[in-house]
Tab-separated table of C-alpha atoms and ligand atoms in Angstrom:
chain	number	residue	atom	x	y	z
O	165	MET	CA	-16.635	-7.142	20.949
O	166	SER	CA	-16.238	-6.829	17.176
O	167	ILE	CA	-14.407	-4.420	14.925
O	168	ARG	CA	-15.732	-2.998	11.694
O	169	ILE	CA	-14.440	-0.852	8.838
O	170	ALA	CA	-16.230	2.420	9.495
O	171	GLY	CA	-14.653	4.465	6.704
O	172	THR	CA	-12.110	4.531	3.898
O	173	GLY	CA	-10.362	7.401	2.151
O	174	SER	CA	-7.712	8.001	-0.457
O	175	TYR	CA	-5.762	10.779	-2.066
O	176	VAL	CA	-3.414	11.110	-5.025
O	177	PRO	CA	-1.577	14.307	-5.873
O	178	GLU	CA	-2.662	16.449	-8.800
O	179	ARG	CA	0.428	16.229	-10.991
O	180	ILE	CA	0.434	13.378	-13.524
O	181	LEU	CA	3.537	11.920	-15.134
O	182	THR	CA	2.687	9.941	-18.273
O	183	ASN	CA	4.750	7.343	-20.094
O	184	ALA	CA	5.232	9.947	-22.835
O	185	ASP	CA	6.761	12.289	-20.227
O	186	LEU	CA	9.146	9.506	-19.167
O	187	GLU	CA	10.232	8.995	-22.782
O	188	LYS	CA	11.780	12.461	-22.543
O	189	MET	CA	13.629	11.645	-19.315
O	190	VAL	CA	15.169	8.162	-19.885
O	191	GLU	CA	15.575	5.730	-22.764
O	192	THR	CA	12.192	4.045	-22.603
O	193	ASN	CA	8.918	3.978	-24.481
O	194	ASP	CA	5.217	3.820	-23.781
O	195	GLU	CA	4.842	0.382	-25.371
O	196	TRP	CA	7.577	-1.195	-23.214
O	197	ILE	CA	6.124	0.257	-20.012
O	198	ARG	CA	2.539	-0.737	-20.862
O	199	THR	CA	3.327	-4.285	-21.922
O	200	ARG	CA	5.828	-5.055	-19.140
O	201	THR	CA	4.015	-3.312	-16.268
O	202	GLY	CA	0.506	-2.213	-17.276
O	203	ILE	CA	1.319	1.321	-16.101
O	204	GLU	CA	0.137	4.276	-18.208
O	205	GLU	CA	0.626	7.146	-15.797
O	206	ARG	CA	1.398	7.887	-12.154
O	207	HIS	CA	0.748	10.842	-9.822
O	208	LEU	CA	3.624	12.743	-8.243
O	209	ALA	CA	3.497	14.898	-5.128
O	210	ALA	CA	4.351	18.581	-5.364
O	211	ASP	CA	7.745	19.659	-4.023
O	212	ASN	CA	6.139	21.080	-0.886
O	213	GLU	CA	3.831	18.091	-0.381
O	214	ALA	CA	5.070	15.462	2.085
O	215	THR	CA	3.793	12.009	2.997
O	216	SER	CA	1.845	13.352	6.001
O	217	ASP	CA	0.027	15.861	3.758
O	218	MET	CA	-1.232	13.025	1.551
O	219	ALA	CA	-2.036	10.804	4.550
O	220	TYR	CA	-3.961	13.710	6.093
O	221	GLU	CA	-6.171	14.071	2.998
O	222	ALA	CA	-6.858	10.327	2.808
O	223	GLY	CA	-7.450	10.172	6.574
O	224	ARG	CA	-9.781	13.183	6.513
O	225	ARG	CA	-11.948	11.485	3.888
O	226	ALA	CA	-12.002	8.209	5.854
O	227	LEU	CA	-13.010	10.027	9.066
O	228	GLU	CA	-15.737	11.862	7.187
O	229	MET	CA	-17.143	8.581	5.845
O	230	ALA	CA	-16.988	7.090	9.346
O	231	GLY	CA	-18.747	10.143	10.775
O	232	ILE	CA	-16.136	10.701	13.477
O	233	ARG	CA	-13.777	13.547	14.349
O	234	GLY	CA	-10.030	13.504	14.798
O	235	GLU	CA	-10.412	13.983	18.539
O	236	ASP	CA	-12.365	10.694	18.704
O	237	LEU	CA	-9.312	8.675	17.623
O	238	ASP	CA	-7.498	6.419	20.110
O	239	ALA	CA	-4.566	5.555	17.827
O	240	ILE	CA	-3.051	6.452	14.453
O	241	ILE	CA	-0.807	4.002	12.592
O	242	VAL	CA	0.931	4.976	9.361
O	243	GLY	CA	2.454	2.337	7.077
O	244	THR	CA	5.207	4.056	5.104
O	245	ILE	CA	8.793	3.812	3.869
O	246	THR	CA	8.870	7.523	3.055
O	247	PRO	CA	8.029	9.230	6.371
O	248	ASP	CA	8.302	13.027	6.524
O	249	HIS	CA	11.316	12.572	8.846
O	250	VAL	CA	13.227	9.663	10.373
O	251	PHE	CA	11.593	10.967	13.528
O	252	PRO	CA	9.158	12.223	14.735
O	253	SER	CA	6.805	9.726	13.182
O	254	THR	CA	4.340	10.651	10.453
O	255	GLY	CA	1.683	9.396	12.875
O	256	CYS	CA	2.623	12.114	15.397
O	257	ILE	CA	2.439	14.767	12.677
O	258	LEU	CA	-1.052	13.535	11.751
O	259	GLN	CA	-2.122	13.563	15.391
O	260	GLN	CA	-1.425	17.274	15.583
O	261	ARG	CA	-3.236	17.989	12.299
O	262	PHE	CA	-6.303	15.982	13.303
O	263	GLY	CA	-6.364	17.337	16.850
O	264	ALA	CA	-6.323	13.716	17.984
O	265	GLU	CA	-4.950	14.519	21.427
O	266	GLY	CA	-5.939	11.236	23.041
O	267	ALA	CA	-4.394	9.049	20.317
O	268	PHE	CA	-1.073	7.248	20.525
O	269	CYS	CA	0.692	7.266	17.180
O	270	PHE	CA	3.455	5.499	15.345
O	271	ASP	CA	4.751	4.509	11.894
O	272	LEU	CA	5.106	0.928	10.728
O	273	GLU	CA	7.676	-0.016	8.092
O	274	ALA	CA	6.804	-3.071	6.025
O	275	ALA	CA	7.297	-1.562	2.550
O	276	CYS	CA	4.470	-2.461	0.147
O	277	SER	CA	2.876	-4.709	2.809
O	278	GLY	CA	2.615	-1.687	5.136
O	279	LEU	CA	-1.161	-1.317	5.084
O	280	LEU	CA	-1.831	-5.017	5.661
O	281	PHE	CA	0.645	-5.211	8.541
O	282	SER	CA	-0.817	-2.001	10.022
O	283	LEU	CA	-4.392	-3.286	9.790
O	284	GLU	CA	-3.421	-6.526	11.536
O	285	VAL	CA	-1.616	-4.594	14.301
O	286	ALA	CA	-4.507	-2.149	14.733
O	287	HIS	CA	-7.063	-4.963	14.897
O	288	SER	CA	-4.965	-6.877	17.454
O	289	LEU	CA	-4.491	-3.763	19.626
O	290	MET	CA	-8.215	-3.099	19.624
O	291	LYS	CA	-8.948	-6.697	20.594
O	292	ALA	CA	-6.292	-6.647	23.308
O	293	ASN	CA	-7.350	-3.361	24.923
O	294	LYS	CA	-10.970	-2.244	24.746
O	295	ARG	CA	-9.947	1.354	25.399
O	296	TYR	CA	-8.795	1.600	21.771
O	297	ARG	CA	-12.158	1.942	20.093
O	298	ARG	CA	-11.333	4.023	17.010
O	299	VAL	CA	-8.096	3.656	15.096
O	300	LEU	CA	-6.997	5.415	11.914
O	301	VAL	CA	-4.754	3.260	9.721
O	302	CYS	CA	-2.989	4.970	6.798
O	303	GLY	CA	-0.692	3.747	4.053
O	304	ALA	CA	1.061	6.724	2.483
O	305	GLU	CA	4.109	7.221	0.293
O	306	LYS	CA	6.073	9.859	-1.539
O	307	LEU	CA	8.111	7.353	-3.543
O	308	SER	CA	9.063	10.056	-6.044
O	309	CYS	CA	11.637	11.332	-3.532
O	310	ILE	CA	13.411	7.936	-3.336
O	311	THR	CA	13.150	7.165	-7.069
O	312	ASP	CA	16.238	7.460	-9.248
O	313	TRP	CA	14.861	9.438	-12.184
O	314	THR	CA	17.914	8.494	-14.266
O	315	ASP	CA	17.376	4.717	-13.882
O	316	ARG	CA	14.894	3.364	-16.439
O	317	ASN	CA	14.744	-0.004	-14.658
O	318	THR	CA	12.922	1.534	-11.694
O	319	CYS	CA	11.707	5.061	-12.431
O	320	VAL	CA	8.840	3.935	-14.652
O	321	LEU	CA	7.309	1.868	-11.847
O	322	PHE	CA	6.505	4.145	-8.921
O	323	GLY	CA	4.031	6.856	-7.904
O	324	ASP	CA	2.809	8.816	-4.869
O	325	GLY	CA	-0.446	8.675	-2.902
O	326	ALA	CA	-2.233	7.670	0.285
O	327	GLY	CA	-5.013	5.389	1.470
O	328	ALA	CA	-6.745	5.250	4.854
O	329	VAL	CA	-9.090	3.030	6.846
O	330	VAL	CA	-10.952	3.817	10.077
O	331	LEU	CA	-11.512	0.793	12.320
O	332	GLU	CA	-14.193	1.099	14.985
O	333	SER	CA	-15.104	-1.371	17.706
O	334	SER	CA	-18.657	-2.226	18.694
O	335	ASP	CA	-20.232	-4.057	21.632
O	336	ASP	CA	-23.259	-4.934	19.493
O	337	ALA	CA	-23.221	-8.718	19.074
O	338	ALA	CA	-25.036	-8.336	15.738
O	339	VAL	CA	-22.071	-6.480	14.173
O	340	PRO	CA	-19.737	-9.015	12.491
O	341	ASP	CA	-15.968	-8.593	12.797
O	342	CYS	CA	-14.170	-7.273	9.714
O	343	LEU	CA	-11.107	-9.523	9.965
O	344	ILE	CA	-11.813	-13.140	9.134
O	345	ALA	CA	-8.332	-14.558	8.503
O	346	SER	CA	-4.805	-13.260	8.149
O	347	ASP	CA	-1.494	-14.721	7.036
O	348	LEU	CA	1.508	-12.382	7.229
O	349	HIS	CA	5.178	-13.204	6.623
O	350	SER	CA	8.695	-11.822	6.360
O	351	ASP	CA	11.923	-13.283	4.980
O	352	GLY	CA	15.074	-11.368	5.886
O	353	SER	CA	17.266	-13.517	3.649
O	354	TYR	CA	16.194	-11.404	0.669
O	355	THR	CA	17.118	-7.956	1.990
O	356	GLU	CA	19.479	-7.341	-0.941
O	357	ILE	CA	17.018	-7.632	-3.827
O	358	LEU	CA	14.847	-4.650	-2.884
O	359	LYS	CA	16.311	-1.898	-0.745
O	360	LEU	CA	17.273	1.706	-0.206
O	361	PRO	CA	20.944	1.276	0.740
O	362	ALA	CA	22.029	4.469	2.526
O	363	GLY	CA	20.789	7.022	5.036
O	364	GLY	CA	20.403	4.617	7.957
O	365	SER	CA	22.912	3.570	10.633
O	366	ARG	CA	24.629	0.990	8.384
O	367	ILE	CA	25.571	3.489	5.678
O	368	PRO	CA	24.993	7.007	7.027
O	369	THR	CA	24.397	9.821	4.578
O	370	SER	CA	27.547	11.334	3.097
O	371	ALA	CA	28.508	13.257	-0.026
O	372	GLU	CA	29.667	9.904	-1.427
O	373	THR	CA	26.345	8.094	-0.819
O	374	VAL	CA	24.522	10.920	-2.545
O	375	ALA	CA	26.918	10.861	-5.508
O	376	ASN	CA	26.519	7.060	-5.759
O	377	HIS	CA	22.690	7.212	-5.928
O	378	GLN	CA	22.428	5.164	-2.713
O	379	HIS	CA	19.391	7.063	-1.444
O	380	PHE	CA	17.155	5.605	-4.135
O	381	ILE	CA	15.246	2.335	-4.535
O	382	HIS	CA	17.477	-0.495	-5.803
O	383	MET	CA	15.717	-3.565	-7.117
O	384	ALA	CA	16.430	-6.874	-8.852
O	385	GLY	CA	13.157	-6.790	-10.808
O	386	LYS	CA	13.045	-10.300	-12.235
O	387	GLU	CA	13.771	-11.992	-8.909
O	388	VAL	CA	11.217	-9.838	-7.098
O	389	PHE	CA	8.627	-10.689	-9.754
O	390	LYS	CA	8.844	-14.453	-9.228
O	391	LEU	CA	8.860	-14.236	-5.439
O	392	ALA	CA	5.912	-11.820	-5.479
O	393	VAL	CA	3.659	-14.155	-7.448
O	394	ASN	CA	4.419	-17.218	-5.316
O	395	ALA	CA	4.133	-15.343	-2.026
O	396	MET	CA	0.806	-13.667	-2.780
O	397	VAL	CA	-0.702	-16.907	-4.092
O	398	SER	CA	0.456	-18.850	-1.046
O	399	ALA	CA	-0.856	-16.280	1.476
O	400	GLY	CA	-4.102	-15.846	-0.452
O	401	ARG	CA	-4.722	-19.594	-0.494
O	402	GLN	CA	-3.925	-19.814	3.213
O	403	VAL	CA	-6.558	-17.265	4.266
O	404	LEU	CA	-9.134	-18.965	2.051
O	405	GLU	CA	-8.329	-22.303	3.667
O	406	ASP	CA	-8.277	-20.905	7.217
O	407	SER	CA	-11.599	-19.162	6.773
O	408	GLY	CA	-13.320	-22.010	4.956
O	409	ILE	CA	-14.649	-19.461	2.464
O	410	ALA	CA	-14.750	-20.633	-1.166
O	411	PRO	CA	-12.996	-18.507	-3.828
O	412	GLU	CA	-16.367	-18.087	-5.578
O	413	ALA	CA	-17.716	-16.298	-2.492
O	414	ILE	CA	-15.028	-13.604	-2.686
O	415	LYS	CA	-16.521	-10.401	-4.038
O	416	LEU	CA	-13.205	-8.757	-4.832
O	417	VAL	CA	-9.503	-9.533	-4.682
O	418	ILE	CA	-7.359	-6.469	-4.086
O	419	PRO	CA	-3.722	-7.288	-4.789
O	420	HIS	CA	-0.892	-4.833	-4.197
O	421	GLN	CA	-0.572	-2.843	-7.410
O	422	ALA	CA	3.036	-3.310	-8.553
O	423	ASN	CA	2.645	-4.692	-12.029
O	424	SER	CA	-0.401	-5.909	-13.970
O	425	ARG	CA	1.513	-9.035	-15.060
O	426	ILE	CA	2.019	-10.004	-11.403
O	427	ILE	CA	-1.690	-9.413	-10.736
O	428	HIS	CA	-2.752	-11.469	-13.775
O	429	ALA	CA	-0.466	-14.302	-12.667
O	430	VAL	CA	-1.866	-14.335	-9.110
O	431	ALA	CA	-5.619	-14.157	-9.826
O	432	PRO	CA	-6.221	-17.482	-11.627
O	433	ARG	CA	-4.114	-19.353	-9.084
O	434	LEU	CA	-6.444	-18.172	-6.310
O	435	GLY	CA	-9.428	-19.528	-8.205
O	436	VAL	CA	-11.122	-16.140	-8.351
O	437	PRO	CA	-12.428	-14.998	-11.757
O	438	GLU	CA	-10.372	-12.264	-13.398
O	439	GLU	CA	-13.296	-9.780	-13.375
O	440	ARG	CA	-13.278	-9.883	-9.557
O	441	VAL	CA	-9.678	-8.698	-9.334
O	442	PHE	CA	-9.222	-4.981	-8.790
O	443	ILE	CA	-6.640	-3.177	-10.932
O	444	ASN	CA	-5.710	0.500	-10.981
O	445	VAL	CA	-1.933	0.184	-11.459
O	446	ASN	CA	-2.458	1.728	-14.913
O	447	LYS	CA	-3.379	5.068	-13.284
O	448	TYR	CA	-1.057	5.222	-10.285
O	449	GLY	CA	1.880	2.828	-10.749
O	450	ASN	CA	3.239	1.192	-7.608
O	451	THR	CA	2.479	3.383	-4.581
O	452	SER	CA	3.855	0.869	-2.059
O	453	ALA	CA	1.978	1.014	1.284
O	454	ALA	CA	-0.631	3.363	-0.209
O	455	SER	CA	-1.701	0.988	-2.959
O	456	ILE	CA	-4.196	-1.313	-1.220
O	457	GLY	CA	-5.827	1.550	0.714
O	458	ILE	CA	-6.379	3.500	-2.507
O	459	CYS	CA	-7.910	0.402	-4.151
O	460	LEU	CA	-10.161	-0.364	-1.183
O	461	ASP	CA	-11.464	3.192	-1.140
O	462	GLU	CA	-12.038	3.283	-4.906
O	463	ALA	CA	-13.838	-0.069	-4.747
O	464	ALA	CA	-16.028	1.084	-1.844
O	465	ARG	CA	-16.915	4.489	-3.270
O	466	GLY	CA	-17.344	3.013	-6.752
O	467	GLY	CA	-19.947	0.540	-5.461
O	468	LEU	CA	-17.865	-2.550	-6.307
O	469	ILE	CA	-18.109	-3.717	-2.697
O	470	GLU	CA	-20.768	-3.268	-0.063
O	471	HIS	CA	-20.701	-3.798	3.679
O	472	GLY	CA	-20.763	-7.520	4.370
O	473	ASP	CA	-18.859	-8.531	1.207
O	474	TYR	CA	-15.805	-10.769	1.469
O	475	VAL	CA	-12.674	-9.038	0.146
O	476	LEU	CA	-9.245	-10.651	-0.123
O	477	LEU	CA	-6.303	-8.246	0.256
O	478	THR	CA	-2.823	-9.467	-0.628
O	479	ALA	CA	0.508	-7.680	-0.727
O	480	PHE	CA	4.199	-8.162	-1.262
O	481	GLY	CA	7.180	-5.877	-0.705
O	482	GLY	CA	10.715	-5.196	0.422
O	483	GLY	CA	12.013	-6.960	3.499
O	484	LEU	CA	10.819	-9.247	2.141
O	485	THR	CA	7.337	-8.881	3.581
O	486	TRP	CA	4.102	-10.356	2.272
O	487	GLY	CA	0.717	-11.631	3.287
O	488	ALA	CA	-3.028	-11.682	2.875
O	489	LEU	CA	-6.051	-10.572	4.883
O	490	LEU	CA	-9.531	-11.890	4.253
O	491	ILE	CA	-11.904	-9.179	5.399
O	492	ARG	CA	-15.615	-8.625	5.604
O	493	TYR	CA	-15.944	-5.104	4.281
G	203	COA	C1	10.855	-4.427	-13.457
G	203	COA	C2	10.123	-5.281	-14.439
G	203	COA	C3	8.912	-4.542	-14.974
G	203	COA	C4	11.025	-5.629	-15.606
G	203	COA	O1	10.367	-6.475	-16.512
G	203	COA	P1	11.131	-7.740	-17.120
G	203	COA	O2	10.222	-8.347	-18.102
G	203	COA	O3	11.593	-8.571	-15.980
G	203	COA	O4	12.301	-7.029	-17.883
G	203	COA	P2	13.852	-7.354	-17.775
G	203	COA	O5	14.352	-6.974	-16.433
G	203	COA	O6	14.055	-8.733	-18.255
G	203	COA	O7	14.426	-6.335	-18.814
G	203	COA	C5	14.267	-6.588	-20.180
G	203	COA	C6	15.020	-5.557	-20.964
G	203	COA	O8	14.297	-4.325	-20.897
G	203	COA	C7	15.187	-3.285	-20.518
G	203	COA	N1	14.459	-2.285	-19.760
G	203	COA	C8	14.365	-2.173	-18.424
G	203	COA	N2	13.608	-1.111	-18.112
G	203	COA	C9	13.233	-0.552	-19.280
G	203	COA	C10	12.452	0.565	-19.617
G	203	COA	N3	11.882	1.343	-18.672
G	203	COA	N4	12.242	0.843	-20.906
G	203	COA	C11	12.791	0.095	-21.870
G	203	COA	N5	13.559	-0.965	-21.617
G	203	COA	C12	13.761	-1.303	-20.337
G	203	COA	C13	16.251	-3.967	-19.702
G	203	COA	O9	17.420	-3.175	-19.696
G	203	COA	C14	16.412	-5.256	-20.436
G	203	COA	O10	17.251	-5.052	-21.536
G	203	COA	P3	18.369	-6.133	-21.941
G	203	COA	O11	17.609	-7.382	-22.202
G	203	COA	O12	19.001	-5.505	-23.133
G	203	COA	O13	19.245	-6.226	-20.740
G	203	COA	C15	9.635	-6.601	-13.786
G	203	COA	O14	10.736	-7.414	-13.516
G	203	COA	C16	8.884	-6.377	-12.521
G	203	COA	O15	7.811	-5.828	-12.524
G	203	COA	N6	9.412	-6.842	-11.377
G	203	COA	C17	8.771	-6.709	-10.109
G	203	COA	C18	8.918	-5.312	-9.661
G	203	COA	C19	8.094	-5.035	-8.455
G	203	COA	O16	6.952	-5.366	-8.429
G	203	COA	N7	8.691	-4.415	-7.468
G	203	COA	C20	8.057	-3.935	-6.320
G	203	COA	C21	7.610	-5.040	-5.457
G	203	COA	S1	6.639	-4.369	-4.205
């Protein structure tokens, strides 16, 4: 039994926030943001638009490409750190909207590595139990609602959006499996450098936590930067080694889109030419778990990859969490 990528989809909200807009909000400038991050603009969800609304749009497009209906789904997994609610899960909300009555649904929290972790879990579930034949995997975030719009160190970096992938199993021996190698990691000794401090059971929400801006992303940028480069290079090299596939045979590297300087530091160390590294951070900023799904969909619909091509996905995020998947698109 093999599993293939049957469809991809993505969605970004209509509203665009440019660097020039940010200049009016905090003490920053377009040149600083462009040169330090590569970001030119990002999309922000409307006030009445939640993470599930964006995941629904991305998922709908992925289902359409796969040629299947919501009711055909056996599971829905949503990678997100900005669920609509603490509970019920965003997955359950999507189930209702897709009419996916037979699907079991849950959210997976691995920050910016959310889509990679979710794909690995979905693939393993499908291998373990043949009843799960069609699984919708989404990465979706409304980071604008956990961004401190008064903090120039972080507010220039993030955006909203969603990406989705439909995995489908096949009994046809001629269909190759989409997952060739994976290398996923976490390191809980770095929980302090990238976190949202309050609102959980450790520091429940109070008037004080709100006043102290503890419901926003806090990040030690420089430290995260160094760890991100090393982690993505190490995981990327590992999947190349495990698969025995040469870097030259990789059609496209899709790194998590946090910062173009991180991406430019990772690419040469994987031995893949720069022109085979996908970048769209300039348009969307860092959309956390949504980022790789948006890239994969843009690459597929834009004709940069075709079925059968080797694609290396690599991500890094809070937790810390990181890893790489080598897939056959
Ligand atoms: C955040 C990040 C862009 C900052 O870039 P950097 O080159 O490390 O910049 P520094 O932190 O050294 O800051 C340099 C100066 O710019 C200032 N600065 C910070 N944000 C600024 C902004 N938006 N506009 C203008 N100046 C800014 C700082 O205050 C600092 O000033 P100082 O030297 O007077 O103290 C970079 O560290 C980064 O991308 N880190 C990784 C972030 C990330 O990917 N996180 C998510 C992981 S999933």
